[in-house]
Short mmCIF file of C-alpha atoms in Angstrom, two decimals:
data_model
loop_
_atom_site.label_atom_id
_atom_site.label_comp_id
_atom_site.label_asym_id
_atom_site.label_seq_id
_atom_site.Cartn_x
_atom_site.Cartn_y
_atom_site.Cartn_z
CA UNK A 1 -14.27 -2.70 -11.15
CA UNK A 2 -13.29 0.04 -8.85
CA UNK A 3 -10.93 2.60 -9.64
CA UNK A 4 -9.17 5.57 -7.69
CA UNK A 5 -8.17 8.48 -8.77
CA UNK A 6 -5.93 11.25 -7.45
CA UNK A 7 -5.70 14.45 -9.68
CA UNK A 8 -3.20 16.31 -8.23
CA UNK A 9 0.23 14.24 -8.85
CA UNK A 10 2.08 17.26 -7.17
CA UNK A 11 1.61 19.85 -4.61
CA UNK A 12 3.33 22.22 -2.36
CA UNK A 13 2.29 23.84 0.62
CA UNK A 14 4.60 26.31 3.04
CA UNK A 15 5.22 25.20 6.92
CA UNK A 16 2.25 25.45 9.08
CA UNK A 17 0.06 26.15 6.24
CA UNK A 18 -3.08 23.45 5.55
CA UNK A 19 -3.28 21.88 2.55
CA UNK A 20 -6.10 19.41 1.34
CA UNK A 21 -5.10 16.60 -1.03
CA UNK A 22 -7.99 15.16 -2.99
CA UNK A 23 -9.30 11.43 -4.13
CA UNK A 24 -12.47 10.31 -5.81
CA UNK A 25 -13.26 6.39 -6.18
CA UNK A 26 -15.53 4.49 -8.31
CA UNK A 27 -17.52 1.73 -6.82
CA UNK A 28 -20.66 -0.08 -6.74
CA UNK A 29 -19.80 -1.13 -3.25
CA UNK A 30 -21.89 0.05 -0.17
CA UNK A 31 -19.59 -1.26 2.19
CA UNK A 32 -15.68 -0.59 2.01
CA UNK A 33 -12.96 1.09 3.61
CA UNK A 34 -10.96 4.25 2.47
CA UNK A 35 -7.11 5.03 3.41
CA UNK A 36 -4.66 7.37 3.23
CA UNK A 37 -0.75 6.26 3.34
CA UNK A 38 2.09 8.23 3.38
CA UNK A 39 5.40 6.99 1.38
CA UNK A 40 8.33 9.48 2.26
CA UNK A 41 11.69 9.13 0.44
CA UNK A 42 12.72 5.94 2.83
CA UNK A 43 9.66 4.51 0.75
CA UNK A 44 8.10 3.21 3.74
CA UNK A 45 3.85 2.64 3.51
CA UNK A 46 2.80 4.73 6.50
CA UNK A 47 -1.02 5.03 7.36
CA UNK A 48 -2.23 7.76 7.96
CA UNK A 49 -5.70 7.67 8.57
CA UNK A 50 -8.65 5.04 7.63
CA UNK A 51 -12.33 5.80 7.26
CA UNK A 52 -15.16 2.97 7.17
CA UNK A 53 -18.11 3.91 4.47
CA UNK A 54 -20.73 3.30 7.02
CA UNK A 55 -19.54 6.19 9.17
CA UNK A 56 -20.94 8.84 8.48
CA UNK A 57 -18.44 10.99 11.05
CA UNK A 58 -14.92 12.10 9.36
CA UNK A 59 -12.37 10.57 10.60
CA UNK A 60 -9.51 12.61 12.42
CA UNK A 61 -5.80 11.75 13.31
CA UNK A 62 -3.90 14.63 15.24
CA UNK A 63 -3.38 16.87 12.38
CA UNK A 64 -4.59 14.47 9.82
CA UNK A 65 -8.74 14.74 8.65
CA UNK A 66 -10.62 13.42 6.21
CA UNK A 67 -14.07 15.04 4.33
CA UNK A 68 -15.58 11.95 3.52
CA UNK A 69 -18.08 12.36 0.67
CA UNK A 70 -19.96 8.71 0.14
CA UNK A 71 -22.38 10.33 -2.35
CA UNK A 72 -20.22 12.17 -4.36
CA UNK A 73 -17.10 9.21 -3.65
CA UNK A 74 -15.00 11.80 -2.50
CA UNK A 75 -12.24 10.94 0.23
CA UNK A 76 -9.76 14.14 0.71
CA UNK A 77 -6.83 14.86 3.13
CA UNK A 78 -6.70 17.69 4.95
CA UNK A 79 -3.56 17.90 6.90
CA UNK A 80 -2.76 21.02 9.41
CA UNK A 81 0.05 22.78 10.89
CA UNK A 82 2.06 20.91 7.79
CA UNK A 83 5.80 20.18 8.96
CA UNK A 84 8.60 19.11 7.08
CA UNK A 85 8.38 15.40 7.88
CA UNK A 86 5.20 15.30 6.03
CA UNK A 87 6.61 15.57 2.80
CA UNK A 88 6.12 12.63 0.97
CA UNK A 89 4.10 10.94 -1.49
CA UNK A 90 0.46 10.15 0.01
CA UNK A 91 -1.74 7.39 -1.64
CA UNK A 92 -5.31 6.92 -2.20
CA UNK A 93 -6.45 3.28 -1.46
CA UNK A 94 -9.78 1.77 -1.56
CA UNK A 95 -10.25 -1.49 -0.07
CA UNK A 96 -13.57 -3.97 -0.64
CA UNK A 97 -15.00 -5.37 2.67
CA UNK A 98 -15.44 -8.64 1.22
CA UNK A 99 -13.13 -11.13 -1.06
CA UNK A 100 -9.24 -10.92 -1.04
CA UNK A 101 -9.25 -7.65 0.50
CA UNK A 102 -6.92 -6.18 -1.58
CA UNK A 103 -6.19 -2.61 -2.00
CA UNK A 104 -6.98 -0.48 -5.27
CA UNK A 105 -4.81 2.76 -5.05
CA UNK A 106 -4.62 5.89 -6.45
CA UNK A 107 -1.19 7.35 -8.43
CA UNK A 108 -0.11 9.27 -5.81
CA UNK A 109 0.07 12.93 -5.03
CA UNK A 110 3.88 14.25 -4.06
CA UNK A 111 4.03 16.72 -1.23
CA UNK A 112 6.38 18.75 -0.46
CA UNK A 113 6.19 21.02 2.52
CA UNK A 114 8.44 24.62 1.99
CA UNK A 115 10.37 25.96 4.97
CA UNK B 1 2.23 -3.36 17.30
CA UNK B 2 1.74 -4.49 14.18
CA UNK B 3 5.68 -5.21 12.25
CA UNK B 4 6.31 -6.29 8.79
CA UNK B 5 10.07 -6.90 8.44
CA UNK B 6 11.13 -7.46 5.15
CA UNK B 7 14.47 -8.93 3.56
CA UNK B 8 16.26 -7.65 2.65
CA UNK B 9 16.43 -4.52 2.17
CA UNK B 10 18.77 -4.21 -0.91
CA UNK B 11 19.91 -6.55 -3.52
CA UNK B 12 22.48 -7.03 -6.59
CA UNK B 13 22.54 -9.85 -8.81
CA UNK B 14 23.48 -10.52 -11.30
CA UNK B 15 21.26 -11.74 -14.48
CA UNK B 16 19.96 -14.94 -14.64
CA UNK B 17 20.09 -15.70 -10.70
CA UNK B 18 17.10 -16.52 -8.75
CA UNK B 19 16.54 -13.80 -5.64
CA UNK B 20 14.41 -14.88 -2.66
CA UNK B 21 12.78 -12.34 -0.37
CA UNK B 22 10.99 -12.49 2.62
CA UNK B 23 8.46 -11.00 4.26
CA UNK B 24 7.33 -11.77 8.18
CA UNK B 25 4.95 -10.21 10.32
CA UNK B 26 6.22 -9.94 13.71
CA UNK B 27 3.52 -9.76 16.12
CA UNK B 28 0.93 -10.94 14.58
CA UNK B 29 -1.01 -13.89 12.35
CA UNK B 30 -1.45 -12.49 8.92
CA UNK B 31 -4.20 -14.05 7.28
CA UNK B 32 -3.21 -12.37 4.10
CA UNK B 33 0.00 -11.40 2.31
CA UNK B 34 0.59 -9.01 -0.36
CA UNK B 35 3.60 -8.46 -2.98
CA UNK B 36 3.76 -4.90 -4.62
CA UNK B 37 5.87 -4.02 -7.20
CA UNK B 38 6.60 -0.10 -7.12
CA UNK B 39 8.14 1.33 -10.11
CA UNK B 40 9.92 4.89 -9.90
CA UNK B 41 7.11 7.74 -9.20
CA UNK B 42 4.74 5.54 -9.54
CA UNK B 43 2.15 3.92 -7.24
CA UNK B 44 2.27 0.45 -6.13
CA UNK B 45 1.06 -2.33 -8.46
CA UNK B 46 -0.15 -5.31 -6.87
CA UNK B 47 1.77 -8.80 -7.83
CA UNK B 48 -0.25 -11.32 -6.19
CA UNK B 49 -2.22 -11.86 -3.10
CA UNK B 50 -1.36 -15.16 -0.66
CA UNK B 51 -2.94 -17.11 1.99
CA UNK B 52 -1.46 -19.17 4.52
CA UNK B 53 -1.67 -22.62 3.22
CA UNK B 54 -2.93 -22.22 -0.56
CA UNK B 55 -2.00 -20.84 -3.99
CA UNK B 56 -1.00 -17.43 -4.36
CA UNK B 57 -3.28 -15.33 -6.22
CA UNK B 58 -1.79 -13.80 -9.24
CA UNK B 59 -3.09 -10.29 -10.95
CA UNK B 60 -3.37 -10.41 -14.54
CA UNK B 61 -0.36 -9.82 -16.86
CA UNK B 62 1.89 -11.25 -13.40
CA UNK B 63 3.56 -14.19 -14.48
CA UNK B 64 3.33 -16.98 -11.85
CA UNK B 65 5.98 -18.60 -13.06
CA UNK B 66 8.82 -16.18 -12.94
CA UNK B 67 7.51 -14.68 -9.54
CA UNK B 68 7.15 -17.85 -6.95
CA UNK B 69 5.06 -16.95 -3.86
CA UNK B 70 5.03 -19.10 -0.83
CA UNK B 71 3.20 -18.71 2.22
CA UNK B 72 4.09 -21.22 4.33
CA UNK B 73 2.83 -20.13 7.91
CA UNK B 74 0.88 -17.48 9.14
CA UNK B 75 3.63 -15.51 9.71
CA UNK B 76 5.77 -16.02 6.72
CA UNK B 77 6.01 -15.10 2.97
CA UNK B 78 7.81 -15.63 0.31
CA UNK B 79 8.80 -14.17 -3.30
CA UNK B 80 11.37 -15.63 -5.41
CA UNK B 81 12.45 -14.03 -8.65
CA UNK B 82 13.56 -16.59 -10.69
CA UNK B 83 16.03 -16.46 -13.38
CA UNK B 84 16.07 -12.76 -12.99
CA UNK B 85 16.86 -10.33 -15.44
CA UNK B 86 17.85 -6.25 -16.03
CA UNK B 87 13.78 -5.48 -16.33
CA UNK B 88 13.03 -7.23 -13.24
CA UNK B 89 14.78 -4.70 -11.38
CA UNK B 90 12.11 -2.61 -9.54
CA UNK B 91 11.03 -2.15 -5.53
CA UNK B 92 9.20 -4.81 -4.17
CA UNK B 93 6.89 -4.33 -1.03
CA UNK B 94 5.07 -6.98 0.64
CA UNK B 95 2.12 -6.31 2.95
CA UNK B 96 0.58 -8.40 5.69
CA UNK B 97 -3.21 -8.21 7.51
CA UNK B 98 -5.29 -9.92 9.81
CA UNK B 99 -9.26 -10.29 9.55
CA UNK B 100 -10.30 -10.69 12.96
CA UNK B 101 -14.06 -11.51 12.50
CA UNK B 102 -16.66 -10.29 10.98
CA UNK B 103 -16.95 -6.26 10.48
CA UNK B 104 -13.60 -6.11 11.68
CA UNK B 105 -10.60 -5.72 9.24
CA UNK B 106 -7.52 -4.19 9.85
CA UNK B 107 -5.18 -2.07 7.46
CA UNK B 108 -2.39 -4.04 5.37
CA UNK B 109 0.68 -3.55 7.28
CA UNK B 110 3.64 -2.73 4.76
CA UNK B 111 7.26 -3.89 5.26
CA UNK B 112 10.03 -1.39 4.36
CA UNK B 113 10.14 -3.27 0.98
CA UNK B 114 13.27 -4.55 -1.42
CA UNK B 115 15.15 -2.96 -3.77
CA UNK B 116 16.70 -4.95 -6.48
CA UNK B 117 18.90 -4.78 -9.11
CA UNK B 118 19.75 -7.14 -12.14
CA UNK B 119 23.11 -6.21 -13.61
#
């Protein structure tokens, strides 16, 4: 079965700083996808970035990036410039590319960006 | 592109009544349907996964009975809480994708989920 697993269930990070938020996975898969969703206080699922296990190139969104470690099943967040809008919970999910495609996620990691 | 509208958005009941929510994707033919269950400062749990046309898919320890999923079209899902009661109150968020072919999958669109509350 495949787990994911976010170590960090809080951080903090001042405005314009860059903080990196971490996620390992457990699989036997080869191929699956990898995402990162953003839950602010309205509690709306936001994605924020996806990466594909057969690309080897990290994916980027604006300020968003991703070191994607297949080897070592390491998927972290690396988000830039941080603004107050991106504080939020962010979630780990892992997602099989066959079957019911159903995500496994992480427990969250709570950001909160400091003025 | 790609809407889930869920409704609604907050409800009271009050215990023993049976609360229907709905879940639609707006632009698009979800294949798949998710319900979520989201407890405070904690991640989502998956309830059950439907397709269009057939029997939900229920996770273990969900039960089927007292959580009623119907997917009726490829735009609409349903979850009815029956004969709900105080530790049924939780958030609820439903989820909707498409799998367009082969090698192509797209993300689970989230609606902006359901808060309820058994008095």
């Amino acid at each position: 079965a495949q787990t994911v697993t976010q170590s960090q269930p809080e951080m903090s990070v001042q405005e314009a700083e860059t903080v990196t938020l971490s996620c390992t996975y457990d699989t036997s898969e080869n191929n699956y996808y990898l995402f990162w969703y953003k839950q602010p206080p309205s509690r709306q699922m936001i994605l924020v970035i996806r990466q594909e296990a057969y690309k080897q190139q990290n994916a980027t969104e604006n300020r968003f990036s991703v070191n994607f470690q297949k080897a070592a099943k390491s998927f972290s967040l690396k988000i830039s410039d941080s603004q107050l809008g991106d504080t939020a919970m962010y979630f780990c999910a892992f997602m099989k590319t066959s079957g019911t495609y159903k995500y496994i996620f992480g427990t969250g990691t709570r950001l909160k960006v400091l003025a | 592109g790609a809407v889930v509208s869920q409704h609604p958005s907050w409800v009271i009941c009050k215990s023993g009544t049976s609360v229907k929510i709905e879940c639609r994707s707006l632009d698009f033919q979800a294949t798949t349907m998710f319900w979520y269950r989201q407890f405070p400062k904690q991640s989502l749990m998956l309830m059950a996964t439907s397709n269009e046309g057939s029997k939900a898919t229920y996770e273990q320890g969900v039960e089927k009975d007292k959580f009623l999923i119907n997917h009726a079209s490829l735009t609409l899902s349903t979850l009815t809480v029956t004969s709900a009661h105080p530790e049924d109150s939780s958030f609820y968020i439903c989820s909707a994708s498409l799998t367009a072919g082969q090698g192509y999958i797209q993300p689970q669109h989230f609606g902006d989920g359901t808060r309820l509350s058994i008095l």
